Amino acid sequence: MPRSSGCGPRWSQGAQTHGFEADLWTLERVGLVVHRMTGVTLSKASVWRLLTGRLGWSLQRPERPAVERNESEIARWIAHEWPRIKKGR
């Protein structure tokens, strides 16, 4: 695998710079960009090791809930669907 020292600035540009709709990195997205840049296909485990080991990244979660989040639909699902699923019907 090529050395990753030159990849740092590319990652800091954000996922949208690399053609993704949302500016959020996932293992799959990083793997795609690595493949585009180097021609090397990495497993998710290898991408994880690249990010955490060589680049020093850590797991991060978005601070705000998704725009699509519908609290009333979630409450309905918990009240009606989850009990039905839990009972095995």
mmCIF file of C-alpha atoms in Angstrom:
data_model
loop_
_atom_site.group_PDB
_atom_site.id
_atom_site.type_symbol
_atom_site.label_atom_id
_atom_site.label_comp_id
_atom_site.label_asym_id
_atom_site.label_seq_id
_atom_site.Cartn_x
_atom_site.Cartn_y
_atom_site.Cartn_z
ATOM 1 C CA MET A 1 0.000 0.000 0.000
ATOM 2 C CA PRO A 2 1.342 3.465 -0.808
ATOM 3 C CA ARG A 3 2.437 5.656 2.052
ATOM 4 C CA SER A 4 -0.457 7.745 3.351
ATOM 5 C CA SER A 5 1.535 10.793 4.465
ATOM 6 C CA GLY A 6 0.455 12.733 1.375
ATOM 7 C CA CYS A 7 -3.207 11.846 1.801
ATOM 8 C CA GLY A 8 -3.918 13.978 4.879
ATOM 9 C CA PRO A 9 -4.709 17.230 3.071
ATOM 10 C CA ARG A 10 -6.976 15.410 0.627
ATOM 11 C CA TRP A 11 -9.109 14.057 3.455
ATOM 12 C CA SER A 12 -9.357 17.420 5.188
ATOM 13 C CA GLN A 13 -10.986 18.878 2.061
ATOM 14 C CA GLY A 14 -14.140 16.961 2.991
ATOM 15 C CA ALA A 15 -16.211 14.261 1.352
ATOM 16 C CA GLN A 16 -18.178 16.685 -0.832
ATOM 17 C CA THR A 17 -14.950 17.752 -2.525
ATOM 18 C CA HIS A 18 -14.625 14.136 -3.657
ATOM 19 C CA GLY A 19 -18.118 14.057 -5.167
ATOM 20 C CA PHE A 20 -20.238 12.796 -2.259
ATOM 21 C CA GLU A 21 -23.561 14.478 -1.485
ATOM 22 C CA ALA A 22 -23.062 14.754 2.283
ATOM 23 C CA ASP A 23 -19.807 15.941 3.840
ATOM 24 C CA LEU A 24 -19.447 12.827 5.985
ATOM 25 C CA TRP A 25 -16.703 10.228 5.681
ATOM 26 C CA THR A 26 -17.613 6.547 5.944
ATOM 27 C CA LEU A 27 -15.320 3.538 5.565
ATOM 28 C CA GLU A 28 -16.886 2.831 2.170
ATOM 29 C CA ARG A 29 -16.306 6.378 0.964
ATOM 30 C CA VAL A 30 -12.712 6.449 2.129
ATOM 31 C CA GLY A 31 -12.172 3.113 0.394
ATOM 32 C CA LEU A 32 -13.576 4.510 -2.856
ATOM 33 C CA VAL A 33 -11.346 7.586 -2.702
ATOM 34 C CA VAL A 34 -8.283 5.469 -1.920
ATOM 35 C CA HIS A 35 -9.138 3.316 -4.927
ATOM 36 C CA ARG A 36 -9.554 6.387 -7.165
ATOM 37 C CA MET A 37 -6.254 7.886 -5.978
ATOM 38 C CA THR A 38 -4.108 4.755 -5.940
ATOM 39 C CA GLY A 39 -5.926 1.953 -7.766
ATOM 40 C CA VAL A 40 -5.698 -0.108 -4.567
ATOM 41 C CA THR A 41 -8.861 -1.747 -3.205
ATOM 42 C CA LEU A 42 -8.937 -1.933 0.596
ATOM 43 C CA SER A 43 -11.252 -3.895 2.874
ATOM 44 C CA LYS A 44 -13.223 -1.964 5.495
ATOM 45 C CA ALA A 45 -10.816 -3.296 8.137
ATOM 46 C CA SER A 46 -7.845 -1.978 6.174
ATOM 47 C CA VAL A 47 -9.503 1.408 5.712
ATOM 48 C CA TRP A 48 -10.127 1.521 9.475
ATOM 49 C CA ARG A 49 -6.464 0.744 10.188
ATOM 50 C CA LEU A 50 -5.386 3.409 7.683
ATOM 51 C CA LEU A 51 -7.585 6.050 9.297
ATOM 52 C CA THR A 52 -6.892 5.236 12.930
ATOM 53 C CA GLY A 53 -3.307 4.025 12.705
ATOM 54 C CA ARG A 54 -1.579 5.983 9.980
ATOM 55 C CA LEU A 55 -3.691 9.139 9.873
ATOM 56 C CA GLY A 56 -4.575 9.268 13.575
ATOM 57 C CA TRP A 57 -8.308 9.745 13.016
ATOM 58 C CA SER A 58 -10.920 8.607 15.523
ATOM 59 C CA LEU A 59 -14.587 7.677 15.256
ATOM 60 C CA GLN A 60 -16.819 10.753 15.188
ATOM 61 C CA ARG A 61 -20.576 11.129 15.148
ATOM 62 C CA PRO A 62 -22.537 14.056 13.699
ATOM 63 C CA GLU A 63 -23.547 16.526 16.427
ATOM 64 C CA ARG A 64 -26.982 17.254 15.087
ATOM 65 C CA PRO A 65 -29.776 14.841 14.163
ATOM 66 C CA ALA A 66 -30.507 14.163 10.522
ATOM 67 C CA VAL A 67 -32.698 16.693 8.747
ATOM 68 C CA GLU A 68 -34.967 13.816 7.670
ATOM 69 C CA ARG A 69 -35.625 12.787 11.290
ATOM 70 C CA ASN A 70 -39.357 12.743 12.025
ATOM 71 C CA GLU A 71 -39.965 12.620 15.787
ATOM 72 C CA SER A 72 -43.707 11.942 15.505
ATOM 73 C CA GLU A 73 -43.090 9.012 13.129
ATOM 74 C CA ILE A 74 -40.454 7.625 15.495
ATOM 75 C CA ALA A 75 -42.887 7.857 18.434
ATOM 76 C CA ARG A 76 -45.610 6.144 16.354
ATOM 77 C CA TRP A 77 -43.225 3.363 15.344
ATOM 78 C CA ILE A 78 -42.122 2.786 18.944
ATOM 79 C CA ALA A 79 -45.735 2.753 20.180
ATOM 80 C CA HIS A 80 -47.250 0.565 17.436
ATOM 81 C CA GLU A 81 -44.665 -1.290 15.381
ATOM 82 C CA TRP A 82 -42.059 -2.205 17.984
ATOM 83 C CA PRO A 83 -44.515 -4.034 20.325
ATOM 84 C CA ARG A 84 -45.842 -6.024 17.338
ATOM 85 C CA ILE A 85 -42.315 -6.964 16.223
ATOM 86 C CA LYS A 86 -41.262 -7.776 19.773
ATOM 87 C CA LYS A 87 -44.177 -10.209 20.164
ATOM 88 C CA GLY A 88 -43.098 -11.976 16.962
ATOM 89 C CA ARG A 89 -46.257 -11.396 14.943
#
